[in-house]
């Protein structure tokens, strides 16, 4: 199965440059369906004119974003100069704490697929 997701510029560029290997989201109905070996086509906001295709390696469910950032090294998320508190503040501008508490969160570990994989897509 192939899913689409939208990312802000910095997050998108971190994936494209292979600096980011894990995407975090709320564990909503769409994310609950994602499994290993599924594909995700990430689109760059705001114009959706660039994309990158990844293969899902593993999906991890956690109760909170803090739990994710404690479990995995920060470098997996493309953050080089940010601490956990700063990262949480940033993510809570996108998702509310209430949403996080009610749905839980998911960490999607992936690898980027090459241009030849995109041609077959």
mmCIF file of the C-alpha atoms, coordinates in Angstrom:
data_MODEL
# 
_entry.id   MODEL 
# 
loop_
_atom_site.group_PDB 
_atom_site.id 
_atom_site.type_symbol 
_atom_site.label_atom_id 
_atom_site.label_alt_id 
_atom_site.label_comp_id 
_atom_site.label_asym_id 
_atom_site.label_entity_id 
_atom_site.label_seq_id 
_atom_site.pdbx_PDB_ins_code 
_atom_site.Cartn_x 
_atom_site.Cartn_y 
_atom_site.Cartn_z 
_atom_site.occupancy 
_atom_site.B_iso_or_equiv 
_atom_site.pdbx_formal_charge 
_atom_site.auth_seq_id 
_atom_site.auth_comp_id 
_atom_site.auth_asym_id 
_atom_site.auth_atom_id 
_atom_site.pdbx_PDB_model_num 
ATOM 1   C CA . UNK A 1 1   ? 0.000  0.000  0.000   1.00 0.00 ? 1   UNK A CA 1 
ATOM 2   C CA . UNK A 1 2   ? 1.186  3.542  -0.708  1.00 0.00 ? 2   UNK A CA 1 
ATOM 3   C CA . UNK A 1 3   ? 0.268  6.496  1.480   1.00 0.00 ? 3   UNK A CA 1 
ATOM 4   C CA . UNK A 1 4   ? 0.778  10.211 0.940   1.00 0.00 ? 4   UNK A CA 1 
ATOM 5   C CA . UNK A 1 5   ? 1.809  12.711 3.576   1.00 0.00 ? 5   UNK A CA 1 
ATOM 6   C CA . UNK A 1 6   ? 2.669  16.384 3.528   1.00 0.00 ? 6   UNK A CA 1 
ATOM 7   C CA . UNK A 1 7   ? 5.712  17.909 5.213   1.00 0.00 ? 7   UNK A CA 1 
ATOM 8   C CA . UNK A 1 8   ? 6.967  21.386 5.890   1.00 0.00 ? 8   UNK A CA 1 
ATOM 9   C CA . UNK A 1 9   ? 10.068 22.432 3.954   1.00 0.00 ? 9   UNK A CA 1 
ATOM 10  C CA . UNK A 1 10  ? 12.700 21.707 6.630   1.00 0.00 ? 10  UNK A CA 1 
ATOM 11  C CA . UNK A 1 11  ? 11.306 18.269 7.434   1.00 0.00 ? 11  UNK A CA 1 
ATOM 12  C CA . UNK A 1 12  ? 11.007 17.399 3.747   1.00 0.00 ? 12  UNK A CA 1 
ATOM 13  C CA . UNK A 1 13  ? 14.553 18.540 2.996   1.00 0.00 ? 13  UNK A CA 1 
ATOM 14  C CA . UNK A 1 14  ? 15.892 16.522 5.932   1.00 0.00 ? 14  UNK A CA 1 
ATOM 15  C CA . UNK A 1 15  ? 14.353 13.385 4.434   1.00 0.00 ? 15  UNK A CA 1 
ATOM 16  C CA . UNK A 1 16  ? 15.555 14.193 0.927   1.00 0.00 ? 16  UNK A CA 1 
ATOM 17  C CA . UNK A 1 17  ? 19.115 14.746 2.206   1.00 0.00 ? 17  UNK A CA 1 
ATOM 18  C CA . UNK A 1 18  ? 18.913 11.485 4.187   1.00 0.00 ? 18  UNK A CA 1 
ATOM 19  C CA . UNK A 1 19  ? 19.229 13.296 7.529   1.00 0.00 ? 19  UNK A CA 1 
ATOM 20  C CA . UNK A 1 20  ? 15.838 12.105 8.751   1.00 0.00 ? 20  UNK A CA 1 
ATOM 21  C CA . UNK A 1 21  ? 14.977 8.396  9.032   1.00 0.00 ? 21  UNK A CA 1 
ATOM 22  C CA . UNK A 1 22  ? 11.899 8.514  11.283  1.00 0.00 ? 22  UNK A CA 1 
ATOM 23  C CA . UNK A 1 23  ? 8.660  10.435 10.816  1.00 0.00 ? 23  UNK A CA 1 
ATOM 24  C CA . UNK A 1 24  ? 6.401  11.005 13.823  1.00 0.00 ? 24  UNK A CA 1 
ATOM 25  C CA . UNK A 1 25  ? 2.656  11.536 13.673  1.00 0.00 ? 25  UNK A CA 1 
ATOM 26  C CA . UNK A 1 26  ? -0.438 11.108 15.762  1.00 0.00 ? 26  UNK A CA 1 
ATOM 27  C CA . UNK A 1 27  ? -1.609 7.510  15.702  1.00 0.00 ? 27  UNK A CA 1 
ATOM 28  C CA . UNK A 1 28  ? -4.806 8.434  13.874  1.00 0.00 ? 28  UNK A CA 1 
ATOM 29  C CA . UNK A 1 29  ? -6.889 6.128  11.679  1.00 0.00 ? 29  UNK A CA 1 
ATOM 30  C CA . UNK A 1 30  ? -4.677 6.669  8.609   1.00 0.00 ? 30  UNK A CA 1 
ATOM 31  C CA . UNK A 1 31  ? -1.428 5.951  10.466  1.00 0.00 ? 31  UNK A CA 1 
ATOM 32  C CA . UNK A 1 32  ? -2.861 2.834  12.156  1.00 0.00 ? 32  UNK A CA 1 
ATOM 33  C CA . UNK A 1 33  ? -3.037 1.202  8.715   1.00 0.00 ? 33  UNK A CA 1 
ATOM 34  C CA . UNK A 1 34  ? 0.668  1.675  7.860   1.00 0.00 ? 34  UNK A CA 1 
ATOM 35  C CA . UNK A 1 35  ? 2.793  -1.473 7.982   1.00 0.00 ? 35  UNK A CA 1 
ATOM 36  C CA . UNK A 1 36  ? 6.323  -2.570 7.158   1.00 0.00 ? 36  UNK A CA 1 
ATOM 37  C CA . UNK A 1 37  ? 7.065  -2.543 3.410   1.00 0.00 ? 37  UNK A CA 1 
ATOM 38  C CA . UNK A 1 38  ? 4.332  -0.013 2.691   1.00 0.00 ? 38  UNK A CA 1 
ATOM 39  C CA . UNK A 1 39  ? 5.417  3.092  0.781   1.00 0.00 ? 39  UNK A CA 1 
ATOM 40  C CA . UNK A 1 40  ? 4.957  6.728  1.713   1.00 0.00 ? 40  UNK A CA 1 
ATOM 41  C CA . UNK A 1 41  ? 5.128  9.509  -0.839  1.00 0.00 ? 41  UNK A CA 1 
ATOM 42  C CA . UNK A 1 42  ? 6.042  12.675 1.058   1.00 0.00 ? 42  UNK A CA 1 
ATOM 43  C CA . UNK A 1 43  ? 5.087  15.990 -0.556  1.00 0.00 ? 43  UNK A CA 1 
ATOM 44  C CA . UNK A 1 44  ? 6.730  19.301 0.271   1.00 0.00 ? 44  UNK A CA 1 
ATOM 45  C CA . UNK A 1 45  ? 4.424  22.058 1.495   1.00 0.00 ? 45  UNK A CA 1 
ATOM 46  C CA . UNK A 1 46  ? 3.116  24.537 0.515   1.00 0.00 ? 46  UNK A CA 1 
ATOM 47  C CA . UNK A 1 47  ? 3.053  23.867 -3.240  1.00 0.00 ? 47  UNK A CA 1 
ATOM 48  C CA . UNK A 1 48  ? 3.311  20.056 -3.228  1.00 0.00 ? 48  UNK A CA 1 
ATOM 49  C CA . UNK A 1 49  ? 5.620  20.358 -6.240  1.00 0.00 ? 49  UNK A CA 1 
ATOM 50  C CA . UNK A 1 50  ? 8.368  18.097 -4.849  1.00 0.00 ? 50  UNK A CA 1 
ATOM 51  C CA . UNK A 1 51  ? 8.107  14.608 -3.464  1.00 0.00 ? 51  UNK A CA 1 
ATOM 52  C CA . UNK A 1 52  ? 10.199 11.765 -2.134  1.00 0.00 ? 52  UNK A CA 1 
ATOM 53  C CA . UNK A 1 53  ? 9.244  8.097  -1.946  1.00 0.00 ? 53  UNK A CA 1 
ATOM 54  C CA . UNK A 1 54  ? 10.211 5.994  1.064   1.00 0.00 ? 54  UNK A CA 1 
ATOM 55  C CA . UNK A 1 55  ? 9.789  2.386  2.113   1.00 0.00 ? 55  UNK A CA 1 
ATOM 56  C CA . UNK A 1 56  ? 8.493  1.734  5.632   1.00 0.00 ? 56  UNK A CA 1 
ATOM 57  C CA . UNK A 1 57  ? 10.899 -0.450 7.598   1.00 0.00 ? 57  UNK A CA 1 
ATOM 58  C CA . UNK A 1 58  ? 9.084  -0.512 10.938  1.00 0.00 ? 58  UNK A CA 1 
ATOM 59  C CA . UNK A 1 59  ? 6.209  1.164  12.747  1.00 0.00 ? 59  UNK A CA 1 
ATOM 60  C CA . UNK A 1 60  ? 6.448  1.866  16.485  1.00 0.00 ? 60  UNK A CA 1 
ATOM 61  C CA . UNK A 1 61  ? 3.521  2.923  18.682  1.00 0.00 ? 61  UNK A CA 1 
ATOM 62  C CA . UNK A 1 62  ? 4.119  5.091  21.742  1.00 0.00 ? 62  UNK A CA 1 
ATOM 63  C CA . UNK A 1 63  ? 1.878  6.898  24.226  1.00 0.00 ? 63  UNK A CA 1 
ATOM 64  C CA . UNK A 1 64  ? 3.653  10.243 23.719  1.00 0.00 ? 64  UNK A CA 1 
ATOM 65  C CA . UNK A 1 65  ? 6.136  12.130 21.569  1.00 0.00 ? 65  UNK A CA 1 
ATOM 66  C CA . UNK A 1 66  ? 8.412  12.395 24.598  1.00 0.00 ? 66  UNK A CA 1 
ATOM 67  C CA . UNK A 1 67  ? 8.558  8.598  24.740  1.00 0.00 ? 67  UNK A CA 1 
ATOM 68  C CA . UNK A 1 68  ? 9.609  8.487  21.083  1.00 0.00 ? 68  UNK A CA 1 
ATOM 69  C CA . UNK A 1 69  ? 12.374 11.043 21.555  1.00 0.00 ? 69  UNK A CA 1 
ATOM 70  C CA . UNK A 1 70  ? 13.637 9.199  24.626  1.00 0.00 ? 70  UNK A CA 1 
ATOM 71  C CA . UNK A 1 71  ? 13.676 5.859  22.781  1.00 0.00 ? 71  UNK A CA 1 
ATOM 72  C CA . UNK A 1 72  ? 15.437 6.874  19.544  1.00 0.00 ? 72  UNK A CA 1 
ATOM 73  C CA . UNK A 1 73  ? 18.545 9.037  19.094  1.00 0.00 ? 73  UNK A CA 1 
ATOM 74  C CA . UNK A 1 74  ? 17.557 12.582 18.115  1.00 0.00 ? 74  UNK A CA 1 
ATOM 75  C CA . UNK A 1 75  ? 19.704 12.335 14.974  1.00 0.00 ? 75  UNK A CA 1 
ATOM 76  C CA . UNK A 1 76  ? 17.095 9.970  13.437  1.00 0.00 ? 76  UNK A CA 1 
ATOM 77  C CA . UNK A 1 77  ? 14.694 12.908 13.183  1.00 0.00 ? 77  UNK A CA 1 
ATOM 78  C CA . UNK A 1 78  ? 16.989 15.346 11.392  1.00 0.00 ? 78  UNK A CA 1 
ATOM 79  C CA . UNK A 1 79  ? 17.534 17.521 14.461  1.00 0.00 ? 79  UNK A CA 1 
ATOM 80  C CA . UNK A 1 80  ? 21.185 18.326 14.997  1.00 0.00 ? 80  UNK A CA 1 
ATOM 81  C CA . UNK A 1 81  ? 21.096 21.358 17.264  1.00 0.00 ? 81  UNK A CA 1 
ATOM 82  C CA . UNK A 1 82  ? 17.826 20.905 19.158  1.00 0.00 ? 82  UNK A CA 1 
ATOM 83  C CA . UNK A 1 83  ? 17.108 19.367 22.510  1.00 0.00 ? 83  UNK A CA 1 
ATOM 84  C CA . UNK A 1 84  ? 14.061 17.288 23.331  1.00 0.00 ? 84  UNK A CA 1 
ATOM 85  C CA . UNK A 1 85  ? 12.227 20.232 24.920  1.00 0.00 ? 85  UNK A CA 1 
ATOM 86  C CA . UNK A 1 86  ? 12.657 22.344 21.773  1.00 0.00 ? 86  UNK A CA 1 
ATOM 87  C CA . UNK A 1 87  ? 11.521 19.473 19.564  1.00 0.00 ? 87  UNK A CA 1 
ATOM 88  C CA . UNK A 1 88  ? 8.419  18.909 21.688  1.00 0.00 ? 88  UNK A CA 1 
ATOM 89  C CA . UNK A 1 89  ? 7.582  22.625 21.563  1.00 0.00 ? 89  UNK A CA 1 
ATOM 90  C CA . UNK A 1 90  ? 7.884  22.491 17.787  1.00 0.00 ? 90  UNK A CA 1 
ATOM 91  C CA . UNK A 1 91  ? 5.693  19.395 17.414  1.00 0.00 ? 91  UNK A CA 1 
ATOM 92  C CA . UNK A 1 92  ? 3.067  20.838 19.751  1.00 0.00 ? 92  UNK A CA 1 
ATOM 93  C CA . UNK A 1 93  ? 2.596  23.713 17.309  1.00 0.00 ? 93  UNK A CA 1 
ATOM 94  C CA . UNK A 1 94  ? 1.272  21.056 14.902  1.00 0.00 ? 94  UNK A CA 1 
ATOM 95  C CA . UNK A 1 95  ? -0.479 18.631 17.262  1.00 0.00 ? 95  UNK A CA 1 
ATOM 96  C CA . UNK A 1 96  ? -2.106 19.501 20.564  1.00 0.00 ? 96  UNK A CA 1 
ATOM 97  C CA . UNK A 1 97  ? -1.261 17.703 23.783  1.00 0.00 ? 97  UNK A CA 1 
ATOM 98  C CA . UNK A 1 98  ? -4.926 16.684 23.987  1.00 0.00 ? 98  UNK A CA 1 
ATOM 99  C CA . UNK A 1 99  ? -4.686 14.965 20.557  1.00 0.00 ? 99  UNK A CA 1 
ATOM 100 C CA . UNK A 1 100 ? -1.460 13.284 21.596  1.00 0.00 ? 100 UNK A CA 1 
ATOM 101 C CA . UNK A 1 101 ? -2.995 12.024 24.843  1.00 0.00 ? 101 UNK A CA 1 
ATOM 102 C CA . UNK A 1 102 ? -6.166 10.722 23.192  1.00 0.00 ? 102 UNK A CA 1 
ATOM 103 C CA . UNK A 1 103 ? -4.643 9.003  20.118  1.00 0.00 ? 103 UNK A CA 1 
ATOM 104 C CA . UNK A 1 104 ? -1.086 8.191  21.072  1.00 0.00 ? 104 UNK A CA 1 
ATOM 105 C CA . UNK A 1 105 ? 1.684  8.615  18.537  1.00 0.00 ? 105 UNK A CA 1 
ATOM 106 C CA . UNK A 1 106 ? 3.536  6.629  15.928  1.00 0.00 ? 106 UNK A CA 1 
ATOM 107 C CA . UNK A 1 107 ? 7.174  6.585  14.822  1.00 0.00 ? 107 UNK A CA 1 
ATOM 108 C CA . UNK A 1 108 ? 7.580  5.440  11.223  1.00 0.00 ? 108 UNK A CA 1 
ATOM 109 C CA . UNK A 1 109 ? 11.104 4.274  10.425  1.00 0.00 ? 109 UNK A CA 1 
ATOM 110 C CA . UNK A 1 110 ? 11.859 4.311  6.692   1.00 0.00 ? 110 UNK A CA 1 
ATOM 111 C CA . UNK A 1 111 ? 14.493 4.329  3.995   1.00 0.00 ? 111 UNK A CA 1 
ATOM 112 C CA . UNK A 1 112 ? 14.497 6.465  0.874   1.00 0.00 ? 112 UNK A CA 1 
ATOM 113 C CA . UNK A 1 113 ? 13.850 4.719  -2.415  1.00 0.00 ? 113 UNK A CA 1 
ATOM 114 C CA . UNK A 1 114 ? 16.002 5.626  -5.403  1.00 0.00 ? 114 UNK A CA 1 
ATOM 115 C CA . UNK A 1 115 ? 15.060 7.214  -8.710  1.00 0.00 ? 115 UNK A CA 1 
ATOM 116 C CA . UNK A 1 116 ? 14.669 3.814  -10.354 1.00 0.00 ? 116 UNK A CA 1 
ATOM 117 C CA . UNK A 1 117 ? 12.038 2.930  -7.736  1.00 0.00 ? 117 UNK A CA 1 
ATOM 118 C CA . UNK A 1 118 ? 10.178 6.157  -8.553  1.00 0.00 ? 118 UNK A CA 1 
ATOM 119 C CA . UNK A 1 119 ? 10.009 5.168  -12.227 1.00 0.00 ? 119 UNK A CA 1 
ATOM 120 C CA . UNK A 1 120 ? 8.255  1.947  -11.254 1.00 0.00 ? 120 UNK A CA 1 
ATOM 121 C CA . UNK A 1 121 ? 5.874  3.803  -8.969  1.00 0.00 ? 121 UNK A CA 1 
# 
